[in-house]
GROMACS .gro file of N, CA and C in nm:
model
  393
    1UNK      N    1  12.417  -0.272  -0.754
    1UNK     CA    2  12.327  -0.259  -0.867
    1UNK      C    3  12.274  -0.397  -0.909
    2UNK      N    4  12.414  -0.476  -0.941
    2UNK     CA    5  12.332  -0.641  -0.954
    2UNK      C    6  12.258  -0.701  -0.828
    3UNK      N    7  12.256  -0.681  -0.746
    3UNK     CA    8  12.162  -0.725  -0.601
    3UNK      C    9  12.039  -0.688  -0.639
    4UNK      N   10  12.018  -0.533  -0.661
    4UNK     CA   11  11.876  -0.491  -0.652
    4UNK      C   12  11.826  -0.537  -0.794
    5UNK      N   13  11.885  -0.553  -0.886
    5UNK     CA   14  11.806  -0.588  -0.986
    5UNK      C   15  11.739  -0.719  -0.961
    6UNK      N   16  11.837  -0.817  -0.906
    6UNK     CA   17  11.818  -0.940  -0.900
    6UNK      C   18  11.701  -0.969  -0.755
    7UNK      N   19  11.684  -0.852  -0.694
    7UNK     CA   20  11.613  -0.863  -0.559
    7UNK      C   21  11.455  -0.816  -0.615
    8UNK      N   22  11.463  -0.756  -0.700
    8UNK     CA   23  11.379  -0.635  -0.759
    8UNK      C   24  11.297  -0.736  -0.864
    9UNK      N   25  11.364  -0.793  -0.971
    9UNK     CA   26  11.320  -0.801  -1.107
    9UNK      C   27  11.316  -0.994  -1.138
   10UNK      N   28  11.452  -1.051  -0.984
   10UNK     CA   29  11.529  -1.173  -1.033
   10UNK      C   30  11.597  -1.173  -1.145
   11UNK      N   31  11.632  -1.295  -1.141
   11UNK     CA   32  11.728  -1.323  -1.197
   11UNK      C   33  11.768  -1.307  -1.356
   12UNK      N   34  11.692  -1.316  -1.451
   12UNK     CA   35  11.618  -1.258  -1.524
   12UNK      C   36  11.640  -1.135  -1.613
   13UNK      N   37  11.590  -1.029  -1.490
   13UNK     CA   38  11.629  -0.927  -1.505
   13UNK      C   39  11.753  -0.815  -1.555
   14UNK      N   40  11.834  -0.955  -1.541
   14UNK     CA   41  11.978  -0.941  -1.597
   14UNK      C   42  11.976  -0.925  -1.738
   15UNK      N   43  11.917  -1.001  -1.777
   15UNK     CA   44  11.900  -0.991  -1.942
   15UNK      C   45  11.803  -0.958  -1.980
   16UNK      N   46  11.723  -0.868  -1.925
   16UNK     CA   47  11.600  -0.774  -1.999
   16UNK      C   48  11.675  -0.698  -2.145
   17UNK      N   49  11.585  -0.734  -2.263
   17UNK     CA   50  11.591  -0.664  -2.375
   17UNK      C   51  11.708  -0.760  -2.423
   18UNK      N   52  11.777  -0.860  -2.387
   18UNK     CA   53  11.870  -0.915  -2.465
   18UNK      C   54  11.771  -1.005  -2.612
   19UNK      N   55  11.682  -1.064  -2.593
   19UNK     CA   56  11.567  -1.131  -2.683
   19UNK      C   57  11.550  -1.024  -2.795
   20UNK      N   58  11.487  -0.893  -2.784
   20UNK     CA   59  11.509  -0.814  -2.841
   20UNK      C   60  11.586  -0.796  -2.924
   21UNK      N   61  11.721  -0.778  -2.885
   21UNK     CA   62  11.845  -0.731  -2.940
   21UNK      C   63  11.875  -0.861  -3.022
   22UNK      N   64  11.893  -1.010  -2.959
   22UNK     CA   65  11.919  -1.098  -3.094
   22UNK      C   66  11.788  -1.098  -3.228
   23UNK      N   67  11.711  -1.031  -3.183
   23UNK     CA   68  11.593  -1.068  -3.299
   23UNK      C   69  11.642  -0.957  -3.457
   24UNK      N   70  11.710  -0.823  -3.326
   24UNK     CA   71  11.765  -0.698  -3.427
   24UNK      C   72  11.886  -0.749  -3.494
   25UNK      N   73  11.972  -0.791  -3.442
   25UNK     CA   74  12.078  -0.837  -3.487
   25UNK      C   75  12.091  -0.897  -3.621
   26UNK      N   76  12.016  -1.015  -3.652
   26UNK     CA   77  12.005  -1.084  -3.786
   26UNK      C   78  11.959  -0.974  -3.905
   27UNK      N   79  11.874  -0.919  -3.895
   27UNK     CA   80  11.833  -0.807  -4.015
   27UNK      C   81  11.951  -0.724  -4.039
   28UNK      N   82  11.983  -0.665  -3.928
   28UNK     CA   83  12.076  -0.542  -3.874
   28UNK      C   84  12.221  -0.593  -4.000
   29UNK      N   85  12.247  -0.721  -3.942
   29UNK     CA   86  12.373  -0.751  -4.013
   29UNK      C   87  12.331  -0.787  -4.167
   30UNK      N   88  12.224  -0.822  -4.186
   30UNK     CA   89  12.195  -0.898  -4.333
   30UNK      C   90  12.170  -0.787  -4.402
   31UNK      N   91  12.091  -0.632  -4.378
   31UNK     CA   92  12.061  -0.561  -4.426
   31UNK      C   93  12.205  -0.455  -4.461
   32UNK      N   94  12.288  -0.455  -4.341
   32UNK     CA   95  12.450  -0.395  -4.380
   32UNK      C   96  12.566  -0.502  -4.489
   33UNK      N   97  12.518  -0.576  -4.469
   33UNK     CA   98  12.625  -0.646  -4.561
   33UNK      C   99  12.586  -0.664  -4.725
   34UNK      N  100  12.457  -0.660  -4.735
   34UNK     CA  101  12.358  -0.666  -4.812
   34UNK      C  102  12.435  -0.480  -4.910
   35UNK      N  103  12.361  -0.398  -4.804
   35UNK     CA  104  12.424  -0.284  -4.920
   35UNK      C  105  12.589  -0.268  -4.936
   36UNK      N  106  12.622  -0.320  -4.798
   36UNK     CA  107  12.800  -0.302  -4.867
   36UNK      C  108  12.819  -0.387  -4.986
   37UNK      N  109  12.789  -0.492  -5.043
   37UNK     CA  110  12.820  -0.540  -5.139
   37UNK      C  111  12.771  -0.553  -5.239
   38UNK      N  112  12.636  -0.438  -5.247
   38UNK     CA  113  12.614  -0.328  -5.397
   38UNK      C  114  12.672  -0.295  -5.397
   39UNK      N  115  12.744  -0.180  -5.287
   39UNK     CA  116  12.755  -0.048  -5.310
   39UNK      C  117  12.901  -0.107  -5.398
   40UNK      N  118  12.985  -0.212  -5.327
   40UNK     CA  119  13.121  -0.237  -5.351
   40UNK      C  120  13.100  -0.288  -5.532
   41UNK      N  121  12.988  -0.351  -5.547
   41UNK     CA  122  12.979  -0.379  -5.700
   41UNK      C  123  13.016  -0.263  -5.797
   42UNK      N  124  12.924  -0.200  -5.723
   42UNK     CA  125  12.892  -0.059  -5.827
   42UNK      C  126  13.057  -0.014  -5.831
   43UNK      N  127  13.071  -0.016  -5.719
   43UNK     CA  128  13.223   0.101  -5.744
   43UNK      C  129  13.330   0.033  -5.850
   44UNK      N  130  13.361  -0.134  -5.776
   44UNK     CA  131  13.428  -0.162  -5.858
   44UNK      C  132  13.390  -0.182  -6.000
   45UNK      N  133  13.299  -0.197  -6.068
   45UNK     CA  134  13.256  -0.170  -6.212
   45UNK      C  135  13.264  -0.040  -6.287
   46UNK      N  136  13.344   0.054  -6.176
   46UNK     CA  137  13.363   0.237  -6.235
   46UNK      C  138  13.522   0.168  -6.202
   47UNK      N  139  13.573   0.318  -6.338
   47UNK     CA  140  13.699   0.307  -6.329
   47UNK      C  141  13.755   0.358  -6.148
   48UNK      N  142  13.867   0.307  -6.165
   48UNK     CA  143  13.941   0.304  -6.057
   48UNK      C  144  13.946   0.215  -5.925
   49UNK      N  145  13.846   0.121  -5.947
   49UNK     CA  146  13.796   0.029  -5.842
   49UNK      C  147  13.758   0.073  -5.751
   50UNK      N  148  13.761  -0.041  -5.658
   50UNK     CA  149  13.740   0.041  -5.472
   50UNK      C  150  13.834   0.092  -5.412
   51UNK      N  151  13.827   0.198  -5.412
   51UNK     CA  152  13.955   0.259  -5.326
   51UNK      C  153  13.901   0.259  -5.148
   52UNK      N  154  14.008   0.321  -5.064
   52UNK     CA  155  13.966   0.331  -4.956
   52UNK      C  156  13.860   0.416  -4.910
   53UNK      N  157  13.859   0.525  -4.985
   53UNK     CA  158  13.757   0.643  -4.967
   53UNK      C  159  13.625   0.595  -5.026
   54UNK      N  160  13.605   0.516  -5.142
   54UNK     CA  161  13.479   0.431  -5.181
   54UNK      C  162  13.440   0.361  -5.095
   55UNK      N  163  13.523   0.241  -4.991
   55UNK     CA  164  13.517   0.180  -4.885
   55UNK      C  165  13.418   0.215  -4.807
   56UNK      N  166  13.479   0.368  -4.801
   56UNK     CA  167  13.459   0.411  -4.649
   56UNK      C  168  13.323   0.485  -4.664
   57UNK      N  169  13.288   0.543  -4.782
   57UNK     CA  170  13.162   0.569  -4.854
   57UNK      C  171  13.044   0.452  -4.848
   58UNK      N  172  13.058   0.348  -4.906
   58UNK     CA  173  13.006   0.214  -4.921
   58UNK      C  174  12.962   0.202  -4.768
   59UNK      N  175  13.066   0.172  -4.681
   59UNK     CA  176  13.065   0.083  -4.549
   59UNK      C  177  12.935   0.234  -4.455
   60UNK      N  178  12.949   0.336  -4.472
   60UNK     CA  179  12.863   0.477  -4.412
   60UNK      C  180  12.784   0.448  -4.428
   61UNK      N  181  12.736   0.421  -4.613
   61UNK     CA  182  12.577   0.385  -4.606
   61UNK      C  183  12.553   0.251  -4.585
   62UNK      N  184  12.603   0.162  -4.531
   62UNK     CA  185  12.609   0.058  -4.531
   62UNK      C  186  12.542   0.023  -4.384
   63UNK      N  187  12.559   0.111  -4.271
   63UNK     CA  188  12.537   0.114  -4.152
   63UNK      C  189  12.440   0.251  -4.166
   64UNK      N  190  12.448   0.327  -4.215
   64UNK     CA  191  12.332   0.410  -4.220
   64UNK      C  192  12.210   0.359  -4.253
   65UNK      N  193  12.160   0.272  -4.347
   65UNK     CA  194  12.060   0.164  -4.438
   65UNK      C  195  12.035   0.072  -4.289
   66UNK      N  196  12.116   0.030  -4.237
   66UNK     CA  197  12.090  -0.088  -4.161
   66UNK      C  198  12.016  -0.021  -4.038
   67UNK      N  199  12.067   0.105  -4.014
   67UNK     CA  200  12.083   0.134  -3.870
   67UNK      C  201  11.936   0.196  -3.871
   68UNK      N  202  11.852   0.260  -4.040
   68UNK     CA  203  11.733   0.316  -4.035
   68UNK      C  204  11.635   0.210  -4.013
   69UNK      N  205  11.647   0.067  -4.076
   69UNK     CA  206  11.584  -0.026  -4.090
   69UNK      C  207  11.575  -0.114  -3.945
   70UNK      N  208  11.649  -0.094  -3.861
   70UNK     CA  209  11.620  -0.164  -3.755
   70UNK      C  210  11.586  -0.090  -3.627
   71UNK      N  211  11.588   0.045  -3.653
   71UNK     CA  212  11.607   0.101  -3.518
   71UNK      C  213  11.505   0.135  -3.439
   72UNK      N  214  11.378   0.080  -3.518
   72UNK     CA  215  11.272   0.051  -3.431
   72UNK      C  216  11.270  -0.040  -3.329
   73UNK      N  217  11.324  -0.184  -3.336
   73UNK     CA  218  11.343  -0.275  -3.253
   73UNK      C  219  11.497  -0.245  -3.135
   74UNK      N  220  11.549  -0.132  -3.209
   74UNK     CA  221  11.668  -0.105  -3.099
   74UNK      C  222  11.615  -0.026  -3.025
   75UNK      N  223  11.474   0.033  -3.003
   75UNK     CA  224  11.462   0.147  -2.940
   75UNK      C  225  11.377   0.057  -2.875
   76UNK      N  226  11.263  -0.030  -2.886
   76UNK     CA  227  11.204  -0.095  -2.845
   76UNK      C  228  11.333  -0.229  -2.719
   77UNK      N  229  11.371  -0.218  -2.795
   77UNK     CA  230  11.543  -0.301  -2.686
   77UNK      C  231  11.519  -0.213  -2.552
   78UNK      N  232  11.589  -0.114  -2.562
   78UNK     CA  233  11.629  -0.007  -2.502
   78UNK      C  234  11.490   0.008  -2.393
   79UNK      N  235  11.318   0.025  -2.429
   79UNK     CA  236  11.253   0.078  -2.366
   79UNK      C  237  11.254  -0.053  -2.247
   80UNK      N  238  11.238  -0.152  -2.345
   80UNK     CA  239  11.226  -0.254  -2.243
   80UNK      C  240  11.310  -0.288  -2.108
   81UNK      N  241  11.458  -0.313  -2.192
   81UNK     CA  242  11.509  -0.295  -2.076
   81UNK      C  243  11.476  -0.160  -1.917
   82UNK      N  244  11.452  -0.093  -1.969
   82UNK     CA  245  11.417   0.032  -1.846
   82UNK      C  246  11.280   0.017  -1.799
   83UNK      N  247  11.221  -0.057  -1.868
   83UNK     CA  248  11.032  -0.097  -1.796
   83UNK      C  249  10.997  -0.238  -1.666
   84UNK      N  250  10.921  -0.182  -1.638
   84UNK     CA  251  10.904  -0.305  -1.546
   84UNK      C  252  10.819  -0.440  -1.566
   85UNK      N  253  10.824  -0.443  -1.688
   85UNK     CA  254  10.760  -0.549  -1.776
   85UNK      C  255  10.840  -0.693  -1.803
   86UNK      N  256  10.827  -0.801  -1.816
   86UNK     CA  257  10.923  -0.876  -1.857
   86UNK      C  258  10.887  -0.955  -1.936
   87UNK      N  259  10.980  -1.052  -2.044
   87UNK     CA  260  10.942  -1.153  -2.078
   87UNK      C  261  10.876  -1.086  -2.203
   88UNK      N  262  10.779  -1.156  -2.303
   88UNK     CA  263  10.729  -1.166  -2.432
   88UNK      C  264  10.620  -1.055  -2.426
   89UNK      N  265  10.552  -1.099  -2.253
   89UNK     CA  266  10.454  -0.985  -2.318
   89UNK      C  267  10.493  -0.814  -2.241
   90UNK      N  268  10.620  -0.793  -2.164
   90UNK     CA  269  10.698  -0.686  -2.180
   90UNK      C  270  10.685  -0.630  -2.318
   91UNK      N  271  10.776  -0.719  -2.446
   91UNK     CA  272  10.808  -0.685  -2.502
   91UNK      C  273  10.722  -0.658  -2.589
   92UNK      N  274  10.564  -0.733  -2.614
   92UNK     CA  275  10.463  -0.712  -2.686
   92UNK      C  276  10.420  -0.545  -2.611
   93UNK      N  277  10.435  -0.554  -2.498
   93UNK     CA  278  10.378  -0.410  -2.449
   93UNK      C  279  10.452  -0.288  -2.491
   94UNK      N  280  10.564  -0.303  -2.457
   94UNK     CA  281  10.612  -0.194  -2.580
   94UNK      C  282  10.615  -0.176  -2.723
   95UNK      N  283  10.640  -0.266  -2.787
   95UNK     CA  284  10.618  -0.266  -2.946
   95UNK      C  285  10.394  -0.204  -2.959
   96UNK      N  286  10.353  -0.292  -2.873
   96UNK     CA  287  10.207  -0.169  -2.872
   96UNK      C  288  10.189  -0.017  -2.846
   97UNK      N  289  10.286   0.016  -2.700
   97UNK     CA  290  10.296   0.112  -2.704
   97UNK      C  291  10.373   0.244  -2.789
   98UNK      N  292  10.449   0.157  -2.860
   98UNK     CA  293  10.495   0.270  -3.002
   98UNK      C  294  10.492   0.269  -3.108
   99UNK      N  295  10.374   0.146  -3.109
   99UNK     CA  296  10.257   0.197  -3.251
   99UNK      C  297  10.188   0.281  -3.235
  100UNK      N  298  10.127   0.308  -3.107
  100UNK     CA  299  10.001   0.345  -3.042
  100UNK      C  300  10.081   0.491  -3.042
  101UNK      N  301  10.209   0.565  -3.028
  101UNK     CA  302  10.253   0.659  -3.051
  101UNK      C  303  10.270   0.724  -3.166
  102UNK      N  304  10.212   0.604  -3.292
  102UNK     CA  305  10.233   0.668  -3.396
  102UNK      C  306  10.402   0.701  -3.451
  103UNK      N  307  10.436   0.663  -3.614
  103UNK     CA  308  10.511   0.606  -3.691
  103UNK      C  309  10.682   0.707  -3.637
  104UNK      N  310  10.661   0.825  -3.621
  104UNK     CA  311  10.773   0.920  -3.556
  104UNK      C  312  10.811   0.892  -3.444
  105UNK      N  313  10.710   0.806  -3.349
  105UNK     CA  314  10.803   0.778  -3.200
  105UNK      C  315  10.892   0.650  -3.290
  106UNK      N  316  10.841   0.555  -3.372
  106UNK     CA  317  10.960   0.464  -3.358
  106UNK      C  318  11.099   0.521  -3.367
  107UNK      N  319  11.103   0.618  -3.416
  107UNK     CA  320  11.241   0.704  -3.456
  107UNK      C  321  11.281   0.810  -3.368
  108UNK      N  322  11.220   0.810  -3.263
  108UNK     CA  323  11.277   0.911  -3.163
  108UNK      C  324  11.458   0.900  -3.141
  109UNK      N  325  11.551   0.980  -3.163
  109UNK     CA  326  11.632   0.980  -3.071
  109UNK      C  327  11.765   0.895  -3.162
  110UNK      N  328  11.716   0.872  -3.334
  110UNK     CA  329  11.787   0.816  -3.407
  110UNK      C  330  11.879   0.902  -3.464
  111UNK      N  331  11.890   1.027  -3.487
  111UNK     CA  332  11.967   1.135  -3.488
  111UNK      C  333  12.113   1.105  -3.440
  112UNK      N  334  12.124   1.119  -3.298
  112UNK     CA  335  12.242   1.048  -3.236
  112UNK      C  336  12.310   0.945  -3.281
  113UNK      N  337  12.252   0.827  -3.286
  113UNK     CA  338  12.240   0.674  -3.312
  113UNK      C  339  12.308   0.699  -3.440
  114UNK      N  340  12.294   0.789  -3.527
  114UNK     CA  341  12.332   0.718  -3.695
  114UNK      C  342  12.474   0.821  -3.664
  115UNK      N  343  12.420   0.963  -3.612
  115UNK     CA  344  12.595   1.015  -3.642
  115UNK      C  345  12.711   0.934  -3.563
  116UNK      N  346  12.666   0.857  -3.480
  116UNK     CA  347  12.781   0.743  -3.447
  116UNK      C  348  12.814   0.623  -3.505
  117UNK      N  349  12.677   0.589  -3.582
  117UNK     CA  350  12.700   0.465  -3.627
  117UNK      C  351  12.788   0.508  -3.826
  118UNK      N  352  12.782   0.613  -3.830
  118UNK     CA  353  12.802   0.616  -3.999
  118UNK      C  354  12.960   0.603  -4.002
  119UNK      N  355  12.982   0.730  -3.903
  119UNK     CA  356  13.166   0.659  -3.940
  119UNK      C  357  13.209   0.577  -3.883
  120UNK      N  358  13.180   0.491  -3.780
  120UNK     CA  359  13.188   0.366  -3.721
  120UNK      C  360  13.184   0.240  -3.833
  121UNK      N  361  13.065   0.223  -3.928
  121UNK     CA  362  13.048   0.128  -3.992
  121UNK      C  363  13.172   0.123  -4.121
  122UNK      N  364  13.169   0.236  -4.178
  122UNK     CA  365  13.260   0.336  -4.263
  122UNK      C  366  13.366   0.303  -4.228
  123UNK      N  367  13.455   0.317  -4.095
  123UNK     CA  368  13.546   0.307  -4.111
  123UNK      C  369  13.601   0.148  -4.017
  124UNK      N  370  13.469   0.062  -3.948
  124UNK     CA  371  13.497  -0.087  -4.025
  124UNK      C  372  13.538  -0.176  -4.113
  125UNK      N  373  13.434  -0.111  -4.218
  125UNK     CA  374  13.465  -0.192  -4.341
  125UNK      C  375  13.575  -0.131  -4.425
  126UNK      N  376  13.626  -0.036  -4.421
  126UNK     CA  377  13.746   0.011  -4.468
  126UNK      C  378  13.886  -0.054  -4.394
  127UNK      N  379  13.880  -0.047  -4.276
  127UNK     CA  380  13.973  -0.162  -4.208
  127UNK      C  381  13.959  -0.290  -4.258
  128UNK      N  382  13.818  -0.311  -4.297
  128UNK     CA  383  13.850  -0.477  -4.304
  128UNK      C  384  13.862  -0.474  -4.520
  129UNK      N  385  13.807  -0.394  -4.624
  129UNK     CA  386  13.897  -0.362  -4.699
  129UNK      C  387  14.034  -0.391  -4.689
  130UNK      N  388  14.123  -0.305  -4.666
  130UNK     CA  389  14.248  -0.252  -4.679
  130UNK      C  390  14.337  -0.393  -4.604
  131UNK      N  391  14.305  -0.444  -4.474
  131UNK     CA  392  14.378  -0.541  -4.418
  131UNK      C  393  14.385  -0.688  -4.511
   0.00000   0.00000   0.00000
């Protein structure tokens, strides 16, 4: 598989869509940490503080918020890597092509994506809570 990519695409090719993915990354994390530590305000300012189940509440939408807000550029990750495009204007060619699809393709296929990511994030930050 690494031969033909590298025979196919070079060398390169190895890291198709990685550019992408660090550009998602910075929002991705600023926008999750960002609501975990409303959400954690809010709770602890109600009686009973943060418990683990607030945590784990907090940390859900916490990765739910993040995961709506970026998942245009994760899907745009994703196309790229599988296109035979490379480089900046690869990646300009897809981000055209799913404007040009209109505002519902950016969200194709996010369904999946969040029911994994909600108790995943959820029960992150509840680990890192509690420890």
């Amino acid at each position: 598989m690494v031969r033909t990519i590298v025979r196919t695409e070079g060398l390169g090719g190895l890291w198709k869509g990685n550019f992408v993915m660090m550009i998602r990354v910075f929002p991705y994390a600023g926008v999750q940490f960002m609501v975990f530590d409303h959400m954690k305000s809010y709770f602890t300012s109600q009686s009973g503080g943060m418990t683990p189940t607030r945590s784990l509440i907090s940390g859900s939408a916490a990765g739910l918020t993040s995961t709506v807000f970026t998942y245009p550029l994760d899907l745009a990750r994703a196309r790229l890597a599988v296109s035979r495009c490379n480089g900046v204007g690869g990646f300009r060619n897809v981000l055209t092509e799913l404007y040009k699809d209109g505002f519902t393709s950016m969200y194709r296929g996010i369904i999946p994506t969040v029911v994994g990511m909600v108790p995943y994030a959820g029960l992150a930050f509840t680990t890192n809570d509690i420890l």
